[in-house]
Amino acid sequence: MSGQLWRKLTRFITLTLSLAALVGCAAAEQTAGVTMTLDEPFRPQYHVSVPQKWANDPNGLVFYDGEYHLFYQHNPDDIVWGPMHWAHAVSADLVNWTHLPIALYPDEVGTIFSGSAVIDHNNTAGFGAEAMVAVFTHNDDGRQMQSVAYSTDRGRTWTKYAGNPVLEPPKNIRNFRDPKVFWYETESGAGHWVMAVSGGNIILFFTSSDLLHWETSGGFGLTFGATCGVWETPDLFPLPVDGGPETRWVLAVAIGGCAPAGGSGVQYFVGSFDGRTFTSDNDKDTILWADFGADFYAPQSWSEEPDGRRLWLAWMNNWTYAQDIPTATWRGTFTVPRELSLITTAEGVRLVQQPIADLEQLRGERWQWRDEVIGPDSNLLAEVGGETLEIAAEFAIDNLGDSDRFGFRVRRGDGEYTTIGYATKARTLYVDRAQSGNVAFNNAFGAVHTAQMSPIDGLIRLHILIDRSSVEVFGNDGRIVFSEQLFPAGDSLGLELFIDGQSVKLNALDIWQLEPATFQIENPL
Ligand code: FRU
């Protein structure tokens, strides 16, 4: 029996047993869960997706007591955006997830927009030892203010702070949302809370000793970077440069328009943070994009990551067409979690993203090639295919004249495929989803997305993750990334290594079939 079939059978048995337990025993309702079958069209097999209805931004990412928490923007009543709640999922390993009941509901102050969560180790807010505190935007018909809720039972039940909101919008600032809060430790060992919050085309900073009283401490933006869209969902964190002793701060900012693949996307700034405000290392005209695909928005990194890694994930969608994508009962998927680092390049210090190594537990059947010269007629991958694949490839392009373009066509079927290619003369990496399947739901969807990517020591490395309705491409060890949704036919499972030109040298190619992750729903009734 194939691994996939076995998984399906086990899932069916678990589902049947869980349902039987729920029907037979009322007490079991508190703890029983069902395992998602993942069998609807386009349902991701190893990416977190909302079980039902609508989801957008990840919120409140924090690790506590053995669990990674993922809250997210959720409309439980429709498959389009609406009155926002915080939905909730937890995971011990960032691969297999349990969906918990909704954490935060709209209330008399407003609906619950994006925000973050911290663990209040020193009980600064007085909610209790090690309270998990969510700091979020209350939206009251466009009036936006920051509020607080807390949980003292590992995020299972939540109490809104009676004095909400804790921060009113500054004068003349209408867009005032998505607080990212973290503890800033000073050299003396003392510290304070910092909030980065968006305010139009600016990120505003506030500081606090107790999460409840906030003082303005600075701002960054207005004319920096890309400004042709509203700035949203900031994140701010330090990272070592080249793994060494030097640290720079990264300020990531989602922007509502003019991203490289069209529509919404994410830019970032590299600079310094003194506990009060951020200063960029680069001039105003430098624009750095985190992702060159169309579907990467509102990323947030985990607080308190136990291994000291900086990990983030994003909503895998684009506001241009998010509410039109052709899923039926649910809309909303997240990228795989990615580990972040900073490296020095000829252009300056740049952000690098790699899929977390924890995902390797999903690897199943493997194919491997070494030192092949590939010509246009070779059919190396005729026997390989699938809807959940991981590809790791290294090409040597010393003789740039040898090929014009090479790469992979994935999710190939009747008249459809998605191309992940490298154009050797233009030195661009690209993803072409014009023929990727259902592209008709929005004119902007079926496009080609490109990014400049120079070879490193004559090498082009591609690391690709394919799921039922997405492809993520990590070029040259995560220096250039594309996150893209696809909506191919379920039987478009072919894979091809293509060459336009004479030949290309393939140093190494590894392909794995990926097994589905396990997604449970707790208290589904
Ligand atoms: C970003 C965003 C946030 C806001 C949330 C509302 O996608 O617009 O700025 O808090 O979505 O759902």
XYZ file of C-alpha atoms and ligand atoms in Angstrom:
537
model
C 0.000 0.000 0.000
C 1.436 3.421 -0.891
C 2.203 5.829 1.955
C -0.454 8.174 0.646
C -3.155 5.494 0.611
C -2.181 4.358 4.079
C -2.471 7.922 5.372
C -5.908 8.264 3.820
C -7.077 5.018 5.418
C -5.737 5.992 8.846
C -7.404 9.348 8.507
C -10.710 7.720 7.628
C -10.482 5.420 10.652
C -9.597 8.315 12.986
C -12.475 10.349 11.597
C -14.925 7.489 12.066
C -13.721 6.777 15.614
C -13.802 10.461 16.551
C -17.315 10.894 15.230
C -18.436 7.731 17.046
C -16.931 9.073 20.265
C -18.701 12.392 19.806
C -22.068 10.787 19.198
C -21.719 8.234 21.983
C -20.339 10.307 24.804
C -21.179 13.913 25.606
C -18.153 14.298 27.869
C -15.883 13.463 24.978
C -17.024 16.622 23.180
C -14.533 18.667 25.162
C -11.501 16.821 23.884
C -12.431 14.934 20.735
C -11.161 16.068 17.406
C -11.627 15.135 13.804
C -8.845 14.828 11.293
C -9.357 16.879 8.154
C -9.631 14.630 5.113
C -7.996 17.210 2.813
C -9.866 15.797 -0.140
C -11.640 18.892 -1.513
C -10.360 20.353 -4.773
C -7.350 22.651 -4.173
C -7.150 21.779 -0.439
C -3.451 22.067 0.541
C -1.944 18.825 1.826
C 0.816 20.285 3.998
C 0.145 24.026 4.160
C -2.127 25.322 6.918
C -5.474 26.376 5.466
C -8.679 27.550 7.107
C -11.044 24.560 7.519
C -14.137 26.576 6.563
C -14.925 30.063 5.230
C -12.542 32.995 4.994
C -9.009 33.632 6.342
C -6.406 36.335 5.776
C -3.381 37.591 7.774
C -1.555 35.411 10.315
C -1.806 37.013 13.776
C -0.461 36.511 17.291
C 2.435 34.207 16.382
C 4.019 33.096 19.639
C 5.561 29.930 21.058
C 4.575 28.889 24.572
C 4.832 25.683 26.588
C 5.591 23.365 23.685
C 3.159 24.928 21.197
C 3.531 27.245 18.254
C 0.395 29.396 18.094
C -1.027 30.620 14.825
C -3.985 32.967 15.149
C -5.342 34.446 11.968
C -7.916 36.829 10.519
C -11.141 34.906 10.022
C -14.714 35.478 8.910
C -16.612 32.398 10.139
C -19.787 33.298 8.219
C -18.679 33.689 4.620
C -15.921 32.877 2.129
C -15.202 36.568 1.591
C -13.751 39.140 4.000
C -16.212 40.419 6.611
C -16.447 40.984 10.374
C -13.030 39.870 11.548
C -12.324 37.356 14.332
C -9.073 35.704 15.417
C -9.149 32.018 14.551
C -6.610 29.783 16.257
C -4.387 26.790 15.480
C -1.499 25.196 17.403
C 1.370 22.912 16.487
C 4.190 21.188 18.329
C 6.367 20.906 15.222
C 5.167 23.567 12.740
C 4.145 20.778 10.337
C 1.087 19.057 11.878
C -1.576 21.402 13.243
C -4.678 21.390 15.433
C -7.390 23.953 14.744
C -8.889 25.224 18.004
C -12.111 27.205 18.538
C -12.149 30.904 17.607
C -10.087 32.907 20.119
C -11.349 36.478 19.732
C -14.833 37.603 18.681
C -15.936 41.110 17.691
C -17.316 43.104 20.644
C -18.854 46.493 21.413
C -15.545 48.281 20.669
C -15.197 46.819 17.188
C -14.170 43.878 15.028
C -10.798 42.211 15.592
C -8.150 43.184 13.036
C -4.540 42.014 12.872
C -2.034 42.083 15.702
C 0.484 40.052 17.645
C 0.889 38.151 20.909
C 3.522 38.052 23.631
C 4.141 36.137 26.839
C 4.180 38.560 29.773
C 6.851 36.744 31.803
C 7.188 39.528 34.389
C 3.423 40.014 34.741
C 3.843 43.679 33.764
C 0.141 43.989 32.825
C -1.076 42.281 35.999
C -3.060 39.608 34.142
C -1.183 36.777 35.843
C 2.132 34.984 35.622
C 3.098 34.156 32.058
C -0.158 35.448 30.632
C -0.397 35.256 26.861
C -1.333 38.778 25.794
C -2.774 39.600 22.373
C -2.405 43.183 21.164
C -4.681 43.818 18.202
C -6.565 46.493 16.298
C -10.172 47.141 17.113
C -11.890 48.379 13.954
C -15.055 50.367 14.478
C -16.372 51.161 11.027
C -12.983 52.444 9.868
C -11.961 54.003 13.171
C -8.913 52.002 14.273
C -7.398 51.697 17.744
C -5.227 49.210 19.610
C -6.602 46.876 22.255
C -5.541 44.022 24.488
C -6.856 40.561 25.451
C -5.238 37.901 27.619
C -5.254 34.188 28.329
C -3.834 32.364 31.334
C -4.645 28.867 30.031
C -2.264 28.458 27.076
C -4.430 30.489 24.714
C -7.531 28.328 25.183
C -9.830 31.004 26.644
C -9.522 34.750 26.318
C -10.587 37.809 28.281
C -10.672 41.252 26.728
C -9.104 43.973 28.865
C -11.888 46.084 30.393
C -10.095 49.361 29.574
C -9.958 48.787 25.801
C -8.862 50.474 23.648
C -5.410 51.061 25.146
C -4.226 53.292 22.297
C -6.367 55.796 20.368
C -5.358 56.869 16.852
C -3.070 59.914 16.611
C -4.712 63.010 15.146
C -5.182 62.878 11.377
C -4.196 59.210 11.096
C -7.035 57.097 9.789
C -5.201 53.863 8.960
C -3.774 52.876 12.332
C -3.477 49.142 12.647
C -1.704 45.809 13.017
C 0.425 46.282 16.164
C 3.516 44.085 16.409
C 4.673 44.045 20.021
C 7.900 42.691 21.497
C 10.030 43.025 24.619
C 13.155 45.148 24.104
C 15.935 44.428 26.540
C 18.340 47.257 27.271
C 22.041 46.768 28.009
C 21.508 47.241 31.742
C 19.208 44.201 31.701
C 16.111 46.349 32.102
C 13.604 46.585 29.274
C 10.296 47.785 27.929
C 7.603 46.804 25.452
C 7.765 48.153 21.912
C 4.865 48.430 19.475
C 5.373 48.908 15.725
C 2.052 49.837 14.149
C 1.145 51.057 10.688
C -0.212 54.554 10.129
C -0.744 55.072 6.403
C 2.667 55.194 4.699
C 4.520 55.284 7.974
C 5.332 52.839 10.753
C 4.814 54.385 14.178
C 6.599 53.218 17.319
C 5.301 53.285 20.882
C 6.819 52.062 24.130
C 5.215 50.799 27.330
C 6.129 49.294 30.680
C 2.860 47.349 31.083
C 1.264 46.748 27.630
C -1.605 49.019 28.698
C -0.127 52.545 28.671
C 1.741 53.511 25.517
C 3.927 56.509 24.705
C 4.884 57.587 21.220
C 8.588 57.031 20.531
C 9.140 57.589 16.799
C 8.182 56.883 13.227
C 9.726 55.575 10.023
C 8.627 55.884 6.417
C 6.601 58.439 4.494
C 9.073 58.720 1.615
C 11.088 55.539 2.138
C 10.816 52.489 -0.100
C 7.632 51.727 -2.008
C 4.792 54.047 -1.001
C 2.151 53.418 -3.674
C -0.196 51.545 -1.373
C -1.189 51.586 2.263
C 1.428 50.128 4.638
C 0.115 47.289 6.789
C 1.173 44.530 9.215
C 4.696 45.629 10.215
C 7.146 43.202 11.776
C 10.443 44.231 13.371
C 13.215 41.930 14.583
C 17.004 41.652 14.849
C 19.014 39.102 12.870
C 22.733 38.293 12.799
C 24.514 39.227 9.555
C 26.178 36.230 7.865
C 25.613 34.289 11.090
C 28.291 36.407 12.797
C 28.347 38.801 15.749
C 26.974 41.823 13.886
C 23.206 42.374 14.139
C 20.924 44.419 11.902
C 17.198 44.968 12.336
C 14.654 44.046 9.689
C 11.449 46.065 9.363
C 9.011 44.172 7.120
C 6.017 46.081 5.789
C 3.146 44.759 3.687
C 1.990 47.194 1.028
C -1.453 47.194 -0.548
C -0.347 47.839 -4.159
C 2.484 48.020 -6.721
C 4.341 44.900 -5.586
C 6.596 43.311 -8.270
C 4.049 40.640 -9.266
C 1.194 43.165 -9.166
C -1.205 44.032 -6.379
C -0.231 43.549 -2.747
C 3.191 42.378 -1.534
C 5.866 42.767 1.111
C 8.854 45.094 1.257
C 11.499 45.199 3.958
C 14.066 47.631 5.313
C 17.426 46.780 6.884
C 18.688 49.109 9.585
C 19.055 49.773 13.286
C 16.630 50.038 16.191
C 17.546 51.792 19.426
C 14.573 50.659 21.475
C 12.521 53.655 20.382
C 12.672 54.068 16.614
C 14.020 52.494 13.416
C 16.631 53.986 11.066
C 17.279 52.514 7.623
C 20.816 51.690 6.464
C 19.758 52.492 2.883
C 18.625 55.632 1.101
C 14.977 56.454 0.510
C 14.970 55.076 -3.027
C 16.101 51.575 -2.109
C 13.206 49.163 -2.433
C 13.723 45.612 -1.177
C 11.037 42.987 -1.803
C 10.680 39.899 0.357
C 8.980 37.822 -2.344
C 8.560 38.138 -6.111
C 5.500 35.905 -6.448
C 1.972 37.243 -6.270
C 0.890 35.431 -3.108
C 2.847 36.529 -0.069
C 1.203 39.004 2.275
C 1.155 40.154 5.898
C 3.993 37.896 7.123
C 4.578 37.666 10.852
C 7.424 36.053 12.777
C 7.078 33.939 15.909
C 7.928 35.465 19.271
C 9.776 33.261 21.771
C 10.948 30.711 19.193
C 12.631 28.128 21.455
C 15.621 27.369 19.209
C 16.458 31.034 18.700
C 15.418 30.879 15.057
C 13.502 33.704 13.406
C 10.618 31.984 11.604
C 7.730 33.540 9.752
C 4.876 32.657 7.491
C 2.502 34.738 5.401
C -1.011 34.682 4.034
C -0.560 33.049 0.609
C -2.831 35.359 -1.352
C -3.151 38.773 -2.981
C -5.850 41.339 -2.267
C -6.272 41.820 -6.063
C -8.130 38.520 -6.381
C -8.208 36.994 -2.892
C -11.993 37.017 -2.695
C -12.397 35.409 -6.144
C -10.095 32.388 -5.978
C -11.938 29.247 -7.081
C -12.111 27.331 -3.801
C -15.662 26.463 -2.803
C -16.220 26.233 0.958
C -13.078 27.927 2.249
C -10.631 30.625 1.182
C -7.344 31.139 2.930
C -3.968 29.379 3.031
C -0.619 30.209 4.580
C 2.890 29.732 3.169
C 5.134 27.147 4.767
C 7.010 28.537 7.780
C 10.388 29.900 6.677
C 13.617 30.481 8.519
C 15.066 33.952 8.038
C 18.655 35.136 7.885
C 20.663 38.104 6.642
C 23.584 37.814 4.242
C 26.006 40.310 2.772
C 25.756 40.564 -1.022
C 27.448 42.869 -3.552
C 24.358 45.112 -3.299
C 24.251 45.184 0.504
C 22.729 43.197 3.357
C 19.743 41.171 2.160
C 17.055 38.930 3.662
C 17.162 35.207 2.900
C 14.259 32.787 3.443
C 14.475 29.003 3.564
C 11.647 26.542 4.205
C 12.039 25.189 7.743
C 14.001 21.941 7.952
C 11.156 20.467 10.074
C 9.241 19.888 6.810
C 11.712 17.148 5.857
C 9.644 14.745 7.989
C 7.093 14.755 5.137
C 9.565 13.398 2.577
C 8.527 10.101 1.042
C 9.666 8.402 -2.158
C 12.836 9.951 -3.594
C 14.400 10.241 -7.041
C 17.983 11.350 -7.546
C 20.256 12.332 -10.445
C 23.861 13.519 -10.500
C 26.082 15.085 -13.205
C 23.796 14.958 -16.222
C 24.032 17.079 -19.355
C 20.479 17.818 -20.381
C 19.524 18.535 -23.975
C 16.186 19.788 -25.305
C 14.935 16.323 -26.175
C 15.808 14.550 -22.962
C 12.863 13.290 -21.010
C 14.511 12.867 -17.644
C 11.385 13.153 -15.522
C 8.983 11.088 -17.616
C 8.380 8.699 -14.694
C 8.041 11.351 -11.982
C 5.059 13.463 -11.007
C 2.581 14.354 -8.322
C 0.679 17.149 -6.656
C 2.893 17.327 -3.554
C 6.565 17.391 -4.469
C 9.810 18.867 -3.249
C 12.507 19.555 -5.849
C 16.116 20.533 -5.122
C 18.236 21.203 -8.202
C 21.669 22.630 -8.959
C 22.561 23.731 -12.503
C 25.999 24.886 -13.713
C 25.689 27.652 -16.286
C 29.328 28.449 -17.003
C 28.649 28.417 -20.724
C 25.851 30.912 -20.857
C 25.449 30.345 -24.598
C 24.430 26.749 -24.095
C 20.842 27.333 -23.170
C 18.487 30.295 -23.308
C 16.118 29.054 -20.687
C 15.800 26.001 -18.535
C 13.790 24.882 -15.572
C 10.744 22.876 -14.606
C 7.184 22.620 -15.819
C 5.114 21.446 -12.873
C 1.487 20.325 -12.470
C 1.414 19.420 -16.179
C -1.829 18.180 -17.624
C -4.110 18.577 -20.563
C -3.052 21.976 -21.975
C -1.881 23.222 -18.603
C 1.391 23.632 -16.746
C 3.262 26.132 -14.596
C 6.798 27.051 -15.613
C 9.562 27.770 -13.120
C 12.434 28.890 -15.315
C 15.780 30.631 -15.446
C 16.562 32.914 -18.407
C 20.334 32.681 -18.725
C 20.959 35.848 -20.781
C 18.543 38.088 -18.909
C 19.610 36.448 -15.625
C 16.085 36.297 -14.394
C 14.240 33.659 -12.455
C 10.566 33.520 -13.378
C 7.298 31.759 -12.670
C 4.797 31.668 -15.523
C 1.297 30.687 -14.434
C -0.500 31.873 -17.587
C -1.438 28.242 -18.396
C -1.490 26.999 -14.817
C -5.140 25.865 -14.807
C -8.095 28.001 -13.771
C -6.849 31.548 -14.350
C -10.112 33.026 -15.619
C -11.472 34.197 -12.256
C -9.315 37.336 -12.437
C -7.492 39.012 -15.339
C -4.391 39.656 -13.272
C -3.894 36.049 -12.186
C -2.477 34.305 -15.282
C 0.765 36.280 -15.535
C 4.544 35.823 -15.604
C 6.458 36.995 -12.546
C 10.212 37.657 -12.745
C 13.150 38.637 -10.559
C 16.817 39.307 -11.260
C 19.009 36.509 -9.937
C 22.713 36.220 -10.745
C 24.394 32.836 -10.646
C 26.659 32.252 -7.651
C 30.014 30.785 -8.713
C 28.359 29.808 -12.008
C 25.568 27.915 -10.234
C 21.794 28.286 -10.165
C 20.065 26.448 -7.331
C 16.314 25.940 -7.200
C 14.393 24.597 -4.236
C 10.710 24.145 -5.054
C 7.726 23.102 -2.925
C 4.610 22.019 -4.789
C 1.258 21.493 -3.088
C -2.242 20.947 -4.445
C -2.803 24.656 -5.128
C 0.563 26.375 -4.765
C 4.196 26.488 -5.655
C 6.943 28.130 -3.600
C 10.319 28.693 -5.237
C 13.511 29.426 -3.293
C 16.219 30.531 -5.737
C 19.911 30.389 -4.827
C 19.374 29.205 -1.265
C 16.492 31.549 -0.570
C 17.932 34.798 -1.887
C 15.020 35.128 -4.338
C 11.622 33.713 -3.408
C 8.320 33.306 -5.239
C 5.061 32.284 -3.521
C 2.303 31.504 -5.974
C -1.146 29.968 -5.881
C -2.209 27.655 -8.721
C -5.554 26.100 -9.518
C -4.785 23.197 -11.872
C -7.006 20.207 -12.614
C -6.654 17.467 -10.008
C -5.114 15.115 -12.571
C -2.479 17.581 -13.816
C 0.357 15.719 -12.142
C 3.138 15.735 -14.752
C 6.611 17.104 -14.252
C 9.148 18.126 -16.894
C 12.691 19.434 -16.938
C 12.848 21.711 -19.981
C 15.701 23.300 -21.946
C 15.375 25.970 -24.653
C 18.734 25.970 -26.469
C 21.378 23.291 -26.665
C 22.108 21.938 -23.227
C 22.540 22.662 -19.579
C 24.651 20.899 -16.988
C 22.646 19.479 -14.130
C 24.981 18.921 -11.176
C 22.344 17.464 -8.893
C 18.628 16.878 -8.788
C 16.650 15.433 -5.877
C 12.894 15.047 -5.946
C 10.745 13.835 -3.075
C 7.101 12.930 -2.947
C 5.728 14.757 0.101
C 3.243 13.046 2.389
C 0.279 15.077 3.677
C 0.619 16.670 7.105
C -2.042 15.985 9.738
C -4.604 18.680 10.476
C -6.989 18.085 13.367
C -10.035 20.128 14.279
C -10.734 20.229 17.995
C -14.354 20.624 19.148
C -15.723 20.840 15.638
C -19.405 20.625 16.620
C -3.956 43.210 5.808
C -5.141 43.811 6.531
C -4.704 44.448 7.843
C -5.956 44.417 8.655
C -6.555 43.094 8.239
C -8.048 43.087 8.258
O -4.295 42.186 4.940
O -5.772 44.752 5.697
O -4.154 45.732 7.684
O -5.714 44.460 10.026
O -6.093 42.842 6.925
O -8.546 41.804 8.033
